[in-house]
Coordinates of C-alpha atoms in Angstrom, one line a residue:
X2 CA -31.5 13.5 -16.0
X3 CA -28.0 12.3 -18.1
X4 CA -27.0 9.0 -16.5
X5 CA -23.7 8.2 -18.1
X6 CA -22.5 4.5 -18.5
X7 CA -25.3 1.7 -19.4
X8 CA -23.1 -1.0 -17.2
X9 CA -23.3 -2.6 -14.1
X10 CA -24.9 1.0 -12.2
X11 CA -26.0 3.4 -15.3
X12 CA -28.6 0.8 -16.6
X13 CA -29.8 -0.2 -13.1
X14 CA -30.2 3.6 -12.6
X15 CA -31.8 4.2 -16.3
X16 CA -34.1 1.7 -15.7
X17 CA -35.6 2.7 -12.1
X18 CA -35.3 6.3 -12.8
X19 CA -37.3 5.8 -16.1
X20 CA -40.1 4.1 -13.9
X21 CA -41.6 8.1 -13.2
X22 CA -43.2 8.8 -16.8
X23 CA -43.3 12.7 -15.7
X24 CA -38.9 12.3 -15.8
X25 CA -37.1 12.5 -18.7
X26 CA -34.1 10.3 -18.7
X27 CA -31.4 10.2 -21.2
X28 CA -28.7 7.3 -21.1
X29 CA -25.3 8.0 -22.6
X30 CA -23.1 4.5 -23.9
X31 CA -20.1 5.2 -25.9
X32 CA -20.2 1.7 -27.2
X33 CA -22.8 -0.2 -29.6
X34 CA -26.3 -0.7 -28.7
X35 CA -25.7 -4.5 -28.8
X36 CA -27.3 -7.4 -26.7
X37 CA -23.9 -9.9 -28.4
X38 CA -20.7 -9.5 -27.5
X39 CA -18.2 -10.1 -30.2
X40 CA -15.3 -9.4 -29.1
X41 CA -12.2 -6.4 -28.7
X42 CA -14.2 -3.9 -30.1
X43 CA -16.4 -3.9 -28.1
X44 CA -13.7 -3.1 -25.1
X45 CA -12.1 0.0 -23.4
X46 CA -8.6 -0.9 -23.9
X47 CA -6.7 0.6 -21.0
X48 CA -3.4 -0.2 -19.5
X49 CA -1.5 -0.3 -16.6
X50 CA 1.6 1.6 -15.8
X51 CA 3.1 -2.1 -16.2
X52 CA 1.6 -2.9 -19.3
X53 CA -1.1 -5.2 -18.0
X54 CA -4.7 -4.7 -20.3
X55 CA -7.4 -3.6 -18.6
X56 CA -10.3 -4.6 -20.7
X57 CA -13.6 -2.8 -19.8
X58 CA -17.3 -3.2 -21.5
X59 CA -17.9 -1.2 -24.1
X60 CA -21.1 -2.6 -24.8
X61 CA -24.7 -1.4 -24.0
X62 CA -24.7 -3.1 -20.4
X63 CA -21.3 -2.6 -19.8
X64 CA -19.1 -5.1 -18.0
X65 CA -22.2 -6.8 -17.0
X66 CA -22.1 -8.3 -20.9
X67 CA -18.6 -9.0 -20.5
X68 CA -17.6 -10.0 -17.3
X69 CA -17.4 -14.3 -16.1
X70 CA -21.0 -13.1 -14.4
X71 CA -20.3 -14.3 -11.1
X72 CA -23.4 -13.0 -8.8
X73 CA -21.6 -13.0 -5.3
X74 CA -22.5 -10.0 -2.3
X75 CA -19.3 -10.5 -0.3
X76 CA -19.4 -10.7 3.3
X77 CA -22.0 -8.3 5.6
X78 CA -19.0 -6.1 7.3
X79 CA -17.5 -5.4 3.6
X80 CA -20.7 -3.0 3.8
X81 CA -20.6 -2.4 7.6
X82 CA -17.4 0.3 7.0
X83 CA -18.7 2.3 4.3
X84 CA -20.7 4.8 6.0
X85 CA -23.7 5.8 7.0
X86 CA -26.8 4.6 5.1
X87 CA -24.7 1.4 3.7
X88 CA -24.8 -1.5 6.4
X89 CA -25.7 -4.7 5.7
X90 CA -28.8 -4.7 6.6
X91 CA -29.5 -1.1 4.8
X92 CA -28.1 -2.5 1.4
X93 CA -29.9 -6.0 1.9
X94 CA -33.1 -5.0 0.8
X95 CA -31.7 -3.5 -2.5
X96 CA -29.7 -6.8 -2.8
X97 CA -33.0 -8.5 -3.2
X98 CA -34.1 -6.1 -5.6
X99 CA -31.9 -7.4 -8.0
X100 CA -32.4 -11.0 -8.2
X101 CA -34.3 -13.6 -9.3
X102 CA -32.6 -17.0 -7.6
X103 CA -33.8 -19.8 -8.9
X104 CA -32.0 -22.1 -6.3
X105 CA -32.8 -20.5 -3.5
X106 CA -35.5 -17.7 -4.2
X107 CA -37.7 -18.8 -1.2
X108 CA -34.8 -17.8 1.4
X109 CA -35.0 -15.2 3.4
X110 CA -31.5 -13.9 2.9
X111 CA -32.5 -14.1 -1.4
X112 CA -35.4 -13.2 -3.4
X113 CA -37.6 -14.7 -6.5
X114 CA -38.8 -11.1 -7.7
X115 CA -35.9 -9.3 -9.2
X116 CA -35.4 -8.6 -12.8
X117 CA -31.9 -10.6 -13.0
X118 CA -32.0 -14.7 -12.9
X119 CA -29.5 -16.2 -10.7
X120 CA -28.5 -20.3 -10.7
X121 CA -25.8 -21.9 -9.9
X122 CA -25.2 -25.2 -12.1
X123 CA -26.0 -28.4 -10.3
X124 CA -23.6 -30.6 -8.8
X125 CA -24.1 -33.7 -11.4
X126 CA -23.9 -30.9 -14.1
X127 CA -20.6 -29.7 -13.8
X128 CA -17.8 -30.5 -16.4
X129 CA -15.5 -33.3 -15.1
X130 CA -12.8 -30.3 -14.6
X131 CA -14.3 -28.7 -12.5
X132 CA -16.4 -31.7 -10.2
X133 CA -12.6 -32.5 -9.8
X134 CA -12.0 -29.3 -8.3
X135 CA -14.5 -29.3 -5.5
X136 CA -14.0 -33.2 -5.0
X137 CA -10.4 -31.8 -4.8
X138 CA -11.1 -29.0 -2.5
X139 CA -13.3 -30.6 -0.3
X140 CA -10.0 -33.5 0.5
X141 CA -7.9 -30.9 1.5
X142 CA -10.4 -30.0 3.8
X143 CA -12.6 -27.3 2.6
X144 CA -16.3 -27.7 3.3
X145 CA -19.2 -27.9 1.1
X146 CA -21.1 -24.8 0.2
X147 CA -24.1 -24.7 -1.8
X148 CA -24.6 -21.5 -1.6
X149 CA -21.6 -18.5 -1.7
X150 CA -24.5 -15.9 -0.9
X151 CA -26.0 -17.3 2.5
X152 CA -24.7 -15.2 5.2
X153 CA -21.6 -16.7 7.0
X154 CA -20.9 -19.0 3.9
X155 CA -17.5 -20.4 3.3
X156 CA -16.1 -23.4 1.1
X157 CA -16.6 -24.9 -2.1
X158 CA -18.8 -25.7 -4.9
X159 CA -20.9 -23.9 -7.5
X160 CA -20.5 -20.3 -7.7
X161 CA -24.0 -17.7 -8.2
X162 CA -23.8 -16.7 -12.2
X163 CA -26.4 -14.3 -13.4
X164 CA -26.6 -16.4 -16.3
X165 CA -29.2 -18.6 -17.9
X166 CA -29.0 -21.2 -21.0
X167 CA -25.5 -19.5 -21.9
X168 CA -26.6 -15.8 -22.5
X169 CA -25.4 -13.4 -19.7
X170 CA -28.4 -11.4 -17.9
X171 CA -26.3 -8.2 -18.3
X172 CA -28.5 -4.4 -17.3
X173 CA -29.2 -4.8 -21.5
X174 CA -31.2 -7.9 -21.0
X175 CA -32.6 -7.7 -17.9
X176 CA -33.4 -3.7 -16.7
X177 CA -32.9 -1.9 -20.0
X178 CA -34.8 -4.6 -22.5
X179 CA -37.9 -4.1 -19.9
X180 CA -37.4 0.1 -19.6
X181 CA -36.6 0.7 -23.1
X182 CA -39.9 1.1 -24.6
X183 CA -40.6 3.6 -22.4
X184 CA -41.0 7.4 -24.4
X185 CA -39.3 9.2 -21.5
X186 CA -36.0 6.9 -22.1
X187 CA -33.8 7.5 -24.7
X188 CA -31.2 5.1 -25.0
X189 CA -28.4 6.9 -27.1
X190 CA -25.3 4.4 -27.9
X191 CA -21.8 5.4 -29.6
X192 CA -21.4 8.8 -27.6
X193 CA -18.1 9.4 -26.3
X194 CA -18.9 11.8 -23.1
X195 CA -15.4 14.4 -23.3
X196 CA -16.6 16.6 -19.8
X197 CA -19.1 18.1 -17.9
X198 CA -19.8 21.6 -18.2
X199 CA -20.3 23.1 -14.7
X200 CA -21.1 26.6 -13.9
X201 CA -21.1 28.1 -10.7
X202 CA -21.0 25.0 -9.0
X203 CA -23.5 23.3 -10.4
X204 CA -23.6 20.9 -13.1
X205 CA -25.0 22.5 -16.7
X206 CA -24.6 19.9 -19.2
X207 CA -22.4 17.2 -21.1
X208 CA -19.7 17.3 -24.0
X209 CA -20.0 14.9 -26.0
X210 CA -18.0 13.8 -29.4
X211 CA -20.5 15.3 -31.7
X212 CA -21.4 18.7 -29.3
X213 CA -23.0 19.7 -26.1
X214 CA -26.3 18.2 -24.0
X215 CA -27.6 20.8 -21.5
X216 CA -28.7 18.9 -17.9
X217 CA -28.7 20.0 -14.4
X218 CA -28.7 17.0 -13.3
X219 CA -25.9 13.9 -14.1
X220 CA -25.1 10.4 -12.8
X221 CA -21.6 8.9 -13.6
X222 CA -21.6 5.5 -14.3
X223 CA -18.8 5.0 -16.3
X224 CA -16.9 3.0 -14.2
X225 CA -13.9 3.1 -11.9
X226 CA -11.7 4.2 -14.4
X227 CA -14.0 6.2 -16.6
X228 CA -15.8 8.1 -14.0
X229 CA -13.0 9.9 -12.8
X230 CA -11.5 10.2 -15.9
X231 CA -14.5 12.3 -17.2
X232 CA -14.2 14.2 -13.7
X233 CA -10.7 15.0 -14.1
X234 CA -11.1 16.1 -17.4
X235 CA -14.1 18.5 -16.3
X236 CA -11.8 20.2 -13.6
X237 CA -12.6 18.1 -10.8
X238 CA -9.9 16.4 -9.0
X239 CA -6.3 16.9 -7.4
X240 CA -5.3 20.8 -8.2
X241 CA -1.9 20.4 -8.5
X242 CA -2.3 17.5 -11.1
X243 CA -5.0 19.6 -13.1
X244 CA -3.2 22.5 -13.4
X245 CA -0.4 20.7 -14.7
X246 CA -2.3 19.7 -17.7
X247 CA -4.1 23.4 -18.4
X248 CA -6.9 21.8 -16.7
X249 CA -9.0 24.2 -14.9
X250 CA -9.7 23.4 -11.2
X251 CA -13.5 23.6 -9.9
X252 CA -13.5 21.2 -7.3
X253 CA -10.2 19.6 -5.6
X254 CA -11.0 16.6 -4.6
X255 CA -8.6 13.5 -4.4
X256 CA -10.6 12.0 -7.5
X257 CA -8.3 8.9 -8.9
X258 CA -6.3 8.8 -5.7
X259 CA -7.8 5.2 -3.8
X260 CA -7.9 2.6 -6.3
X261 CA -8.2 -0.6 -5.2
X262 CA -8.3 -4.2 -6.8
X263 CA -8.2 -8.0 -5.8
X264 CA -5.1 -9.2 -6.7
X265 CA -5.2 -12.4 -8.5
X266 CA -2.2 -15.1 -9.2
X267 CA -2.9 -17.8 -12.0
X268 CA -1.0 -20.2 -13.7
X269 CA -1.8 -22.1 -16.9
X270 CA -2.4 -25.8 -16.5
X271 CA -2.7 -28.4 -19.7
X272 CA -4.3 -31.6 -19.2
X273 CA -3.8 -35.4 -20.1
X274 CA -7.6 -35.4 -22.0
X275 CA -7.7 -32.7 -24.0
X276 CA -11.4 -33.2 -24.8
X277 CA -12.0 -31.7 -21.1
X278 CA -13.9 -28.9 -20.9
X279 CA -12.7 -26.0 -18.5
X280 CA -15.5 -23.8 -17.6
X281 CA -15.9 -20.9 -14.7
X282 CA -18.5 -22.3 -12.9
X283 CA -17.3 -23.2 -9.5
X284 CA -15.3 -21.2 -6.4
X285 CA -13.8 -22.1 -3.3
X286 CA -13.6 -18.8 -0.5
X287 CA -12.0 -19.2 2.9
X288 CA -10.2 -16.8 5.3
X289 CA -6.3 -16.3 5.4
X290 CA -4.8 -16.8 8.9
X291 CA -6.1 -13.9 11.1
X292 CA -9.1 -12.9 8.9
X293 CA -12.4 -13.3 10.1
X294 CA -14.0 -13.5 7.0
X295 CA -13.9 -15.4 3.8
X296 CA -10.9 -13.2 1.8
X297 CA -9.0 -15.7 -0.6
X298 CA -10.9 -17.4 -3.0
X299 CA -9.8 -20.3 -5.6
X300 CA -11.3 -21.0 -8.6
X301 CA -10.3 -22.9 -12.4
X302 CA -11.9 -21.9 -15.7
X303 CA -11.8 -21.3 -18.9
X304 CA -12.9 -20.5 -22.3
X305 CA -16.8 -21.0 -22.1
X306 CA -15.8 -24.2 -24.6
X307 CA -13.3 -24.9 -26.6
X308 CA -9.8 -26.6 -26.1
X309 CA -7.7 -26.4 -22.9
X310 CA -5.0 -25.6 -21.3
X311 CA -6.8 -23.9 -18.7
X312 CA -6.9 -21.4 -15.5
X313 CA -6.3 -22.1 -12.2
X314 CA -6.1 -18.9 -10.1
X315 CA -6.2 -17.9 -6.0
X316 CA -7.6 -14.0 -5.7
X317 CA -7.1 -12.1 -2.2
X318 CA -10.1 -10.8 -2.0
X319 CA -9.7 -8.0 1.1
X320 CA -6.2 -6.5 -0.4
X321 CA -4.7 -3.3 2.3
X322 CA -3.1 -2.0 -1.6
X323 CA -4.2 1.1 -3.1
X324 CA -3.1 2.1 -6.5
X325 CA -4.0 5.4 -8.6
X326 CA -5.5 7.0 -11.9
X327 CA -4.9 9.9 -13.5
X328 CA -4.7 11.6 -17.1
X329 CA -1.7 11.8 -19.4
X330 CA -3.6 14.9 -21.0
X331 CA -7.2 16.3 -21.5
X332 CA -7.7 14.5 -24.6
X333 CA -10.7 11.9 -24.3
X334 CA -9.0 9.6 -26.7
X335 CA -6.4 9.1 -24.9
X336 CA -6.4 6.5 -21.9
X337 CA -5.3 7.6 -18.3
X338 CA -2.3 6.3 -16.5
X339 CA -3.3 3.5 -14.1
X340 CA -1.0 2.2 -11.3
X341 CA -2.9 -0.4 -9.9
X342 CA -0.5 -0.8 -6.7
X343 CA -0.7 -4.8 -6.1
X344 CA 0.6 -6.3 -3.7
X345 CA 2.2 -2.2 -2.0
X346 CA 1.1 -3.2 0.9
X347 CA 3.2 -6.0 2.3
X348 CA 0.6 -7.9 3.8
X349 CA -1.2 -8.2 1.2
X350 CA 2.1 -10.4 -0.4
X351 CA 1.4 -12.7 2.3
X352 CA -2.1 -13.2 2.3
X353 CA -1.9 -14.1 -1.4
X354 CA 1.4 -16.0 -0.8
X355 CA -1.6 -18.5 1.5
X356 CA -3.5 -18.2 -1.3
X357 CA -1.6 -19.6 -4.0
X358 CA -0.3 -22.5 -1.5
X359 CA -3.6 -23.3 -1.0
X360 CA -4.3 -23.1 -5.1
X361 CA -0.8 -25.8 -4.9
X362 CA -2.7 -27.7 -2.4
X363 CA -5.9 -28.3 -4.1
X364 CA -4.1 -28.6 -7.9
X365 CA -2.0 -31.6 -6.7
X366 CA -4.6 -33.4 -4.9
X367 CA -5.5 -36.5 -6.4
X368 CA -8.6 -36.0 -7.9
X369 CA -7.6 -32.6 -9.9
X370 CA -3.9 -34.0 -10.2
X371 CA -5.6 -37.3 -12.0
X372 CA -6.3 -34.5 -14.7
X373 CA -3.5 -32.6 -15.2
X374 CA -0.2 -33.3 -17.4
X375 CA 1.9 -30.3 -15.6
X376 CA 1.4 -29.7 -11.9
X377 CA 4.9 -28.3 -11.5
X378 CA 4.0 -24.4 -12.4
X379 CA 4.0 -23.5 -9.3
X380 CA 7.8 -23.2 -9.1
X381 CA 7.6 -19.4 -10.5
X382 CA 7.6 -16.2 -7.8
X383 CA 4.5 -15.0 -6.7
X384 CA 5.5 -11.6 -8.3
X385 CA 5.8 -13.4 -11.4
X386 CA 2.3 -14.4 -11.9
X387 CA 0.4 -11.8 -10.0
X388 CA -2.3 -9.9 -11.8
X389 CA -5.5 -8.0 -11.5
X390 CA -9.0 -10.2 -11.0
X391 CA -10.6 -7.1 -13.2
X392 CA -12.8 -5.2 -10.1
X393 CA -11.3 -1.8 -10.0
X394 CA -13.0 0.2 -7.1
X395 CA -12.4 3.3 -5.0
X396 CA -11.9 6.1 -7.6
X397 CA -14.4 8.2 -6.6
X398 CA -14.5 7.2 -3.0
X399 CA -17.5 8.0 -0.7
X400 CA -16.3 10.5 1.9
X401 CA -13.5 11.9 -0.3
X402 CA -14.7 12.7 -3.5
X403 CA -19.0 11.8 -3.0
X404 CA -21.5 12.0 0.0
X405 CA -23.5 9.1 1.3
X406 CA -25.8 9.9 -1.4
X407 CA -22.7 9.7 -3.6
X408 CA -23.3 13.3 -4.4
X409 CA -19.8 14.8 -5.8
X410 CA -18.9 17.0 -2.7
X411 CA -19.0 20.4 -4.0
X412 CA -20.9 20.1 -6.6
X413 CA -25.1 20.8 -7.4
X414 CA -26.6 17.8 -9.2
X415 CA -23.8 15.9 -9.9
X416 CA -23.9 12.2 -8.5
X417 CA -21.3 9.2 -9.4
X418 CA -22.9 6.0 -8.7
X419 CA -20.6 2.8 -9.8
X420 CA -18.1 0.9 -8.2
X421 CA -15.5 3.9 -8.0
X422 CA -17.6 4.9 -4.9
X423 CA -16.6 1.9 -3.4
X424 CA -14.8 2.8 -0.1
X425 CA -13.5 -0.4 0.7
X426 CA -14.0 -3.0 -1.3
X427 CA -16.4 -5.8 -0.9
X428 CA -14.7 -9.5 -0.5
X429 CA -16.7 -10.2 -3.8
X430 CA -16.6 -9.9 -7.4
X431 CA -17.8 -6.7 -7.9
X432 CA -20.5 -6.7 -10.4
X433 CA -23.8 -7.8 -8.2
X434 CA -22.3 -5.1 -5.2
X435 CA -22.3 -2.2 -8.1
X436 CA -25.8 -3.4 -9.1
X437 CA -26.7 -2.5 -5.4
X438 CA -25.1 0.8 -5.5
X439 CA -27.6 1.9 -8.4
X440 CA -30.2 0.1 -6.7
X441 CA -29.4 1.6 -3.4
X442 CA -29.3 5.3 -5.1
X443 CA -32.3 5.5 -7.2
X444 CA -34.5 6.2 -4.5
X445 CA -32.4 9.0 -3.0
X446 CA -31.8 10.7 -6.8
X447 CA -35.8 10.5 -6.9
X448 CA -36.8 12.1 -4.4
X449 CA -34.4 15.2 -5.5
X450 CA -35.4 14.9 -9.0

């Protein structure tokens, strides 16, 4: 078994396949086996077709080193749509796999056993930035929330963050540091996967930079844009796209085609004290008029320390956009396009539109405006200072391009399991609900293995 990525899903997946001594797993990361992130070189450096960066983990653990590690599920019907085998209640109990809550752990809806800790910082903890924010949240009317996980939660205060005393409980601390002792894991870092090598329809082994693994049996995991940027390049994916490139066509599926993101406006705020800290630690959610669940979310942050200005940003959370990938050539060097598609749909303008009034809102209430030197950004066009939140899904969509199983359609022992199989995605940043894929998956790639 090749399980390609070490982020989010691949080291979930490494980890719990490795469990079996009699299977032999072999975990592909094209970045450094490293538990501390240092920086841009350890990033994917793709772009959109509007120039925006798209920084990706290129780390052993993936975007789970990298990412603001905010441990949020979304809301129970973002899982109700995606198909059989992925309700709620079905992905639940692999939910609790993951974590370790040390807030609430004894809950029913949470769990004390997992391998990844979970807290969210105390009330008389936070930084005087952001206790401002929830004191100012909570005056313009939004509700307390202690805890962003409990079913039916909406409002404000300290977000869930899979991180503990400052170090990120990434799959490379958590999963892979407990699996990687194991002698039927082998953990092998700086390999660039090129393509699969299928034959007859089933899945014969990897190219890699430096030559060719045989396998009948591969997991993706590379990500929503490098799993079906290693498909494409393998001959799996829209014909009439592949063929344009000399690209061979095995299996044309609409690989690349339903890319979806949050869509996030921010503006950059300075402050009167410039010995504030600004620190991501707290979130508001609520629901935009007509939504029945929580699908705009508010939130200011910065650096982890340092000096300010910082970020205050409103993220629609449900967007109605699609966007697309696919390759400028067959050369693995070379980055794919990527049309993220904010803000297409044009509902999805107005949903955000409440967002960022709400964002005005809060800002300019007295206890975050007691703080701030410049409250007046707010004058700029929403099209101005929209962006991505950084949760690419839908790439590899179940029931286009995978099974349930997240099988590739088409294809014999060839699985993608990340958040590219992400039908819809979940009202939630997406790192804990890609967790649950893998978690969700090892079982069903065990019993076939």
């Amino acid at each position: 078994m090749v399980v390609i990525g070490s982020g989010s899903a691949g080291g979930v997946l490494a980890a719990r396949l490795s469990e079996d001594s009699r299977r032999r797993v072999l975990l592909l990361e094209a970045g450094p086996d490293s538990l501390t992130f240092t920086g841009l070189s350890m990033l994917w450096k793709f772009t959109s077709t509007s120039g925006g960066f798209l920084p990706r983990g290129k780390i052993l653990g993936g975007c789970s080193a990298t990412n603001a590690a905010i441990a949020l599920r979304g809301a129970a019907s973002d899982y109700d749509s995606w198909g059989e085998g992925w309700t709620f209640p079905e992905v639940m109990p692999s939910f609790l796999k993951i974590e370790n809550d040390l807030d609430f752990g004894h809950e029913p809806w949470h769990s004390n056993a997992g391998p990844v800790a979970i807290r969210r910082k105390p009330i008389a903890e936070l930084t005087e930035l952001s206790s401002a924010f929830v004191k100012a949240a909570m005056s313009v009317g939004h509700p307390e929330a202690g805890d962003h996980n409990r079913p039916g939660a909406s409002g404000v205060g300290p977000a869930p963050m899979n991180d503990l005393l400052g170090v990120h409980q990434s799959t490379a601390v958590t999963y892979l540091a407990a699996a990687r002792q194991r002698p039927n894991l082998t953990i092998r870092p700086d390999t660039l996967v090129e393509r699969l090598i299928i034959a007859r329809g089933q899945v014969a082994g990897v190219v890699v930079s430096d030559g060719l693994i045989e396998a009948d049996a591969v997991v993706l995991s590379a990500g929503a844009y490098g799993s079906p940027a290693i498909l494409l390049r393998s001959g799996i994916g829209p014909a009439e796209d592949l063929t344009a490139l000399g690209i061979s066509t095995i299996a044309d599926l609409p690989v690349g085609r339903g890319l979806q993101d949050h869509a996030l406006v921010s503006v950059t705020l300075s402050v009167l004290n410039t010995m504030l800290e600004a620190r991501f630690e707290t979130i508001a959610t609520f629901a935009s008029s007509g939504s029945p669940i929580p699908d705009l979310q508010l939130f200011v942050g910065g650096p982890p320390s340092g000096p300010l200005p910082f970020i205050a940003g409103a993220a629609l959370m449900k967007p109605r956009s699609r966007g697309r990938l696919w390759l400028r050539s067959a050369d693995p060097q070379e980055s794919p396009n990527i049309d993220l598609g904010l803000l297409s749909d044009p509902e999805d303008r107005v949903k955000l539109g409440e967002a960022m009034t709400e964002l005005q809102r809060v800002v300019t209430a007295p206890p975050l405006r007691a703080l701030i030197a410049e409250p007046d950004v707010f004058q700029q066009p929403l099209e101005d200072l929209v962006s991505t939140y950084h949760h690419p899904t839908g790439t590899c969509a179940m029931g286009a391009v995978v099974d349930s199983h997240c099988a590739v359609l088409g294809i014999q022992g060839l699985w993608v399991a990340d958040a590219s199989v992400m039908p819809q995605i979940p009202a939630a940043n997406t790192n804990f609900p890609t967790m649950m894929i893998a978690e969700r998956v090892a079982p069903w790639l065990a019993k076939v293995l």
